Coordinates of C-alpha atoms in Angstrom, one line a residue:
M113 CA 16.6 -16.4 16.8
P114 CA 18.2 -16.7 13.3
T115 CA 21.2 -19.0 13.2
S116 CA 24.3 -18.1 11.2
A117 CA 22.8 -20.1 8.3
T118 CA 19.3 -18.5 8.6
P119 CA 18.9 -14.9 7.5
D120 CA 17.3 -12.4 9.8
L121 CA 14.2 -11.0 8.1
G122 CA 13.8 -8.3 10.7
T123 CA 13.4 -4.7 9.7
E124 CA 12.5 -1.4 11.3
F125 CA 9.7 0.9 10.4
L126 CA 9.6 4.4 12.0
E127 CA 11.9 3.2 14.8
R128 CA 9.7 0.1 15.5
P129 CA 11.4 -3.3 15.0
L130 CA 9.3 -5.8 12.9
A131 CA 9.8 -9.5 12.4
N132 CA 9.7 -9.2 8.6
P133 CA 8.9 -6.6 5.9
L134 CA 5.6 -8.1 4.9
M135 CA 2.0 -6.7 5.1
N136 CA -1.2 -6.6 3.1
A137 CA -2.1 -4.0 0.6
A138 CA -5.0 -1.7 1.5
G139 CA -8.2 -3.1 0.0
V140 CA -7.2 -6.8 0.3
W141 CA -8.3 -9.0 3.1
C142 CA -9.0 -6.0 5.3
T143 CA -12.6 -4.8 4.9
L144 CA -14.1 -6.6 7.9
A145 CA -12.8 -7.2 11.4
A146 CA -12.6 -10.9 10.8
Q147 CA -10.4 -10.4 7.9
L148 CA -8.1 -8.0 9.8
D149 CA -8.0 -10.6 12.6
A150 CA -6.9 -13.2 10.1
L151 CA -4.0 -10.9 9.1
A152 CA -3.2 -10.3 12.8
D153 CA -2.9 -14.1 13.2
S154 CA -0.8 -14.5 10.0
E155 CA 3.0 -14.1 9.4
A156 CA 2.4 -10.5 8.2
A157 CA 4.4 -8.1 10.3
A158 CA 1.9 -5.2 9.9
I159 CA -1.7 -4.6 8.8
V160 CA -3.5 -1.9 6.9
T161 CA -7.2 -1.4 6.8
K162 CA -9.4 -1.0 3.8
S163 CA -9.3 2.6 2.6
C164 CA -12.3 4.2 4.4
T165 CA -14.8 6.9 3.6
L166 CA -17.0 9.0 5.8
V167 CA -19.9 6.6 5.5
R168 CA -20.3 3.0 4.6
R169 CA -20.2 2.2 0.8
D170 CA -21.3 -0.9 -1.0
G171 CA -19.0 -0.1 -3.9
N172 CA -19.4 -0.8 -7.6
P173 CA -21.7 -3.5 -9.1
E174 CA -20.5 -7.0 -9.6
P175 CA -18.6 -8.4 -11.4
R176 CA -15.9 -5.9 -10.3
Y177 CA -12.8 -8.1 -9.9
R178 CA -11.4 -10.7 -12.3
A179 CA -8.3 -12.8 -11.8
L180 CA -6.1 -12.9 -15.0
P181 CA -3.2 -15.0 -16.2
L182 CA -0.7 -12.4 -14.9
G183 CA -2.6 -10.6 -12.2
S184 CA -6.0 -9.0 -11.9
I185 CA -8.3 -6.2 -12.9
N186 CA -10.7 -4.5 -10.5
S187 CA -13.1 -1.7 -10.2
M188 CA -14.2 -2.1 -6.6
G189 CA -15.5 1.4 -5.9
L190 CA -14.2 1.7 -2.3
P191 CA -16.5 -0.8 -0.6
N192 CA -15.9 -0.2 3.1
E193 CA -17.7 -0.1 6.4
G194 CA -17.1 3.7 7.1
Y195 CA -14.4 5.2 9.1
L196 CA -16.0 4.7 12.5
Y197 CA -15.9 1.0 12.0
Y198 CA -12.2 1.1 11.5
L199 CA -11.6 3.5 14.4
D200 CA -13.4 1.1 16.6
Y201 CA -11.3 -1.8 15.3
A202 CA -8.2 0.3 15.9
A203 CA -9.3 1.1 19.5
H204 CA -9.2 -2.7 20.2
H205 CA -6.2 -3.7 18.2
D206 CA -3.1 -5.2 20.0
Y207 CA -0.4 -2.8 19.0
D208 CA 2.2 -4.7 20.9
H209 CA 1.6 -7.6 18.5
K210 CA 1.9 -5.7 15.3
P211 CA 1.3 -2.1 14.0
L212 CA -2.0 -1.1 12.4
F213 CA -2.3 1.4 9.5
V214 CA -5.6 3.1 9.0
S215 CA -6.0 4.0 5.3
V216 CA -8.2 7.0 4.6
S217 CA -9.8 7.9 1.3
G218 CA -12.5 10.5 1.8
L219 CA -14.4 11.6 -1.3
S220 CA -13.7 15.3 -0.6
L221 CA -11.2 17.4 1.3
D222 CA -13.7 18.0 4.1
D223 CA -14.3 14.2 4.4
N224 CA -10.6 13.5 4.7
L225 CA -10.2 16.2 7.3
T226 CA -13.1 14.9 9.3
I227 CA -11.7 11.4 9.4
V228 CA -8.1 12.7 10.1
A229 CA -9.4 14.8 13.1
A230 CA -11.2 11.8 14.5
L231 CA -8.2 9.6 14.3
R232 CA -6.1 12.4 15.9
D233 CA -8.5 12.9 18.7
V234 CA -8.7 9.2 19.8
V235 CA -4.9 9.3 20.4
L236 CA -4.2 5.7 19.2
P237 CA -0.9 4.5 18.0
A238 CA -2.5 3.6 14.6
L239 CA -0.6 4.9 11.6
L240 CA -2.5 7.2 9.2
E241 CA -2.2 6.6 5.5
I242 CA -3.9 9.1 3.1
N243 CA -4.9 7.3 -0.1
L244 CA -4.2 9.7 -2.9
S245 CA -5.0 7.1 -5.5
C246 CA -8.5 5.8 -5.9
P247 CA -8.8 5.3 -9.7
N248 CA -12.0 3.2 -9.5
V249 CA -14.7 5.5 -8.2
P250 CA -16.9 6.7 -11.1
G251 CA -16.8 10.5 -11.4
K252 CA -14.0 11.0 -9.0
A253 CA -10.5 12.1 -10.1
Q254 CA -7.4 10.9 -8.3
P255 CA -5.8 13.6 -6.1
G256 CA -2.5 11.9 -6.9
Y257 CA -2.7 13.2 -10.5
D258 CA -3.8 16.7 -9.5
F259 CA -0.6 18.1 -8.0
E260 CA -2.2 21.4 -6.8
A261 CA -5.0 19.5 -5.1
M262 CA -2.5 17.0 -3.6
D263 CA -0.4 19.8 -2.1
E264 CA -3.5 21.5 -0.7
L265 CA -4.7 18.2 0.9
L266 CA -1.3 17.5 2.4
A267 CA -1.0 21.0 3.8
E268 CA -4.3 20.6 5.5
V269 CA -3.6 17.1 6.8
A270 CA -0.2 18.1 8.1
T271 CA -1.6 21.1 10.0
A272 CA -4.6 19.2 11.4
Y273 CA -2.9 15.9 12.3
R274 CA 0.5 17.1 13.7
R275 CA 1.8 13.5 13.9
P276 CA 3.7 11.3 11.4
F277 CA 1.5 10.0 8.6
G278 CA 1.9 8.7 5.1
V279 CA 0.4 8.6 1.6
K280 CA -0.4 6.0 -0.9
L281 CA 0.4 7.1 -4.5
P282 CA -0.8 6.1 -7.9
P283 CA 1.9 5.0 -10.4
Y284 CA 3.8 7.8 -12.3
F285 CA 5.3 7.3 -15.7
D286 CA 7.4 10.4 -16.3
F287 CA 10.6 11.7 -14.6
A288 CA 9.1 15.2 -14.5
H289 CA 6.2 13.8 -12.5
F290 CA 8.5 11.9 -10.1
D291 CA 10.4 15.2 -9.6
T292 CA 7.2 17.3 -9.0
V293 CA 5.6 14.8 -6.7
A294 CA 8.8 14.4 -4.7
Q295 CA 9.1 18.1 -4.3
I296 CA 5.6 18.3 -2.9
L297 CA 6.1 15.4 -0.5
N298 CA 9.4 16.7 0.8
R299 CA 7.8 19.9 1.9
Y300 CA 6.0 18.1 4.8
E301 CA 8.2 17.0 7.7
H302 CA 5.4 14.9 9.3
L303 CA 4.9 13.0 6.1
A304 CA 6.9 10.0 7.1
F305 CA 6.2 7.3 4.6
I306 CA 5.2 6.8 1.0
T307 CA 3.4 3.7 -0.3
C308 CA 3.7 3.1 -4.0
I309 CA 2.0 2.0 -6.0
N310 CA -1.8 1.6 -6.2
S311 CA -3.1 -0.3 -9.3
V312 CA -2.4 1.0 -12.8
G313 CA -5.6 2.7 -13.5
N314 CA -8.1 2.4 -16.3
A315 CA -6.9 -0.8 -18.0
L316 CA -9.2 -2.7 -20.2
I317 CA -9.3 -6.5 -20.5
I318 CA -11.3 -8.0 -23.3
D319 CA -12.7 -11.6 -23.4
T320 CA -12.2 -12.5 -27.1
G321 CA -14.7 -15.3 -27.0
Q322 CA -17.4 -13.2 -25.5
E323 CA -16.3 -10.0 -27.3
S324 CA -16.8 -8.3 -24.0
A325 CA -15.2 -6.5 -21.1
V326 CA -14.6 -8.8 -18.1
I327 CA -15.9 -6.4 -15.3
R328 CA -19.1 -4.4 -15.2
P329 CA -18.2 -0.9 -13.7
K330 CA -16.9 1.9 -15.9
D331 CA -17.6 0.0 -19.1
G332 CA -14.9 -2.5 -18.1
F333 CA -12.1 -0.1 -17.3
G334 CA -10.4 -0.9 -14.0
G335 CA -7.2 -1.0 -12.0
L336 CA -4.5 -3.5 -13.1
G337 CA -2.6 -5.5 -10.5
G338 CA -0.3 -8.5 -10.1
D339 CA 2.6 -9.4 -12.4
Y340 CA 1.5 -6.9 -15.0
V341 CA 2.5 -4.0 -12.7
L342 CA 5.7 -5.3 -11.0
P343 CA 8.1 -3.3 -13.3
T344 CA 6.1 -0.1 -12.8
A345 CA 5.9 -0.6 -9.1
L346 CA 9.7 -1.2 -8.8
A347 CA 10.3 1.9 -10.8
N348 CA 8.1 4.1 -8.6
V349 CA 9.7 2.6 -5.4
N350 CA 13.2 3.3 -6.6
A351 CA 12.3 6.8 -8.0
F352 CA 10.9 8.0 -4.7
H353 CA 13.6 6.2 -2.7
R354 CA 16.1 8.3 -4.6
R355 CA 14.1 11.6 -4.4
C356 CA 12.8 11.4 -0.9
P357 CA 15.7 10.3 1.3
T358 CA 14.0 11.3 4.6
K359 CA 10.9 9.3 3.9
T360 CA 10.3 5.6 4.4
I361 CA 9.1 3.8 1.3
I362 CA 6.5 1.0 1.3
G363 CA 6.6 -1.1 -1.9
C364 CA 3.3 -2.4 -3.4
G365 CA 2.6 -4.0 -6.7
G366 CA 3.2 -7.3 -8.4
V367 CA 4.4 -9.2 -5.3
R368 CA 3.8 -13.0 -5.7
T369 CA 7.1 -14.6 -4.7
G370 CA 9.9 -14.1 -2.3
E371 CA 12.0 -12.9 -5.2
H372 CA 9.5 -10.1 -5.9
V373 CA 9.8 -9.1 -2.2
F374 CA 13.6 -9.0 -2.6
Q375 CA 13.4 -6.8 -5.6
H376 CA 11.1 -4.3 -3.8
L377 CA 13.6 -4.2 -0.9
L378 CA 16.6 -3.8 -3.3
A379 CA 14.8 -0.9 -5.0
G380 CA 14.5 0.9 -1.7
A381 CA 11.3 -0.3 0.1
T382 CA 11.4 -0.9 3.8
L383 CA 8.0 -2.7 4.0
V384 CA 6.4 -4.7 1.1
Q385 CA 2.7 -5.0 0.6
V386 CA 0.9 -7.9 -1.1
G387 CA -2.4 -7.4 -3.0
T388 CA -3.6 -9.6 -5.8
A389 CA -1.6 -12.7 -4.7
L390 CA -3.1 -12.3 -1.2
Y391 CA -6.6 -12.0 -2.6
E392 CA -6.0 -15.3 -4.5
E393 CA -4.0 -17.3 -1.9
G394 CA -5.1 -15.9 1.4
P395 CA -3.1 -14.9 4.5
G396 CA -1.1 -18.1 4.4
I397 CA 0.9 -16.4 1.7
F398 CA 3.0 -14.5 4.2
Q399 CA 4.6 -17.6 5.6
R400 CA 5.5 -18.7 2.1
L401 CA 6.9 -15.3 1.1
A402 CA 9.0 -15.1 4.2
R403 CA 10.4 -18.6 3.6
E404 CA 11.2 -17.8 0.0
L405 CA 12.8 -14.5 0.9
A406 CA 15.0 -16.2 3.5
E407 CA 16.0 -18.9 1.0
L408 CA 17.0 -16.3 -1.6
M409 CA 18.9 -14.2 0.9
A410 CA 20.8 -17.3 2.1
H411 CA 21.6 -18.3 -1.4
K412 CA 23.0 -14.8 -2.0
G413 CA 24.9 -14.8 1.3
Y414 CA 22.9 -12.0 2.9
R415 CA 22.3 -12.3 6.6
R416 CA 20.2 -9.2 7.1
I417 CA 18.0 -7.1 4.9
D418 CA 20.0 -3.9 5.5
E419 CA 22.9 -5.5 3.7
F420 CA 21.1 -5.0 0.3
R421 CA 18.1 -2.8 0.9
G422 CA 18.1 0.2 -1.4
R423 CA 21.4 -0.9 -3.1
L424 CA 20.1 -1.4 -6.6
K425 CA 23.0 -1.3 -9.1
T426 CA 22.7 0.5 -12.3
L427 CA 24.7 -0.1 -15.5

């Protein structure tokens, strides 16, 4: 139990108490059962699977990920084991230990509805997340940037699933888009949480010495992550925290230190996901982030997260 000098990192997600606000980002350390097991054994308080498709995918050709001085660029192409693999994992997961999110990213509306129906019918306490932001599949547009398609998909999922679920969003860069997307999300009572953001899509990193792109797929265009995207992630977290007061926000993007976790929480996140830094450091990162967050909270005189969460000051 925390002492008077040790802040309590506990939080609550959809009425479930959690030891801390930390979890992995979908796509990182979560493709195979052994990786998910490593997360279960880590200090992460929750786990999300790799975004799954109807059938197994190898993904895009290598090299498709490159670490950069301030983050990473990737064009993975949804490599995953197919939804049945993750449903089987979910069926054997210890939910008393920590919650499990199943991320779904079907390549069509029908694919998504098939996977959603399967998850609904197995009656597991797993949490459904619909990934509306897959910028790195050649020839596939992001539903998150097609507002009509997004609304249609959410209407179908809400009708078919009839249980609380969430969405993962791409980054938005315009107040009009924040407003429009929030209006769509707020229509659906069962849409309980919003994860933002996915990587900033279609960046291009150039190796000056080689005069070349640094990844192979899509002529070098890929999703940007890490420190590069922290300000954009914080803006999206805060924008949807303000516009969707009945939804729980999960922050994702640019988290490498306990201070970054603190900033996501201050902006309005309840849980905070780690992507690029987890990829580079491994599941041990969660212990370090929890320690750094506790140290920062103690320095600021906060004993609980709820004392500052969502209380970002403006000038």
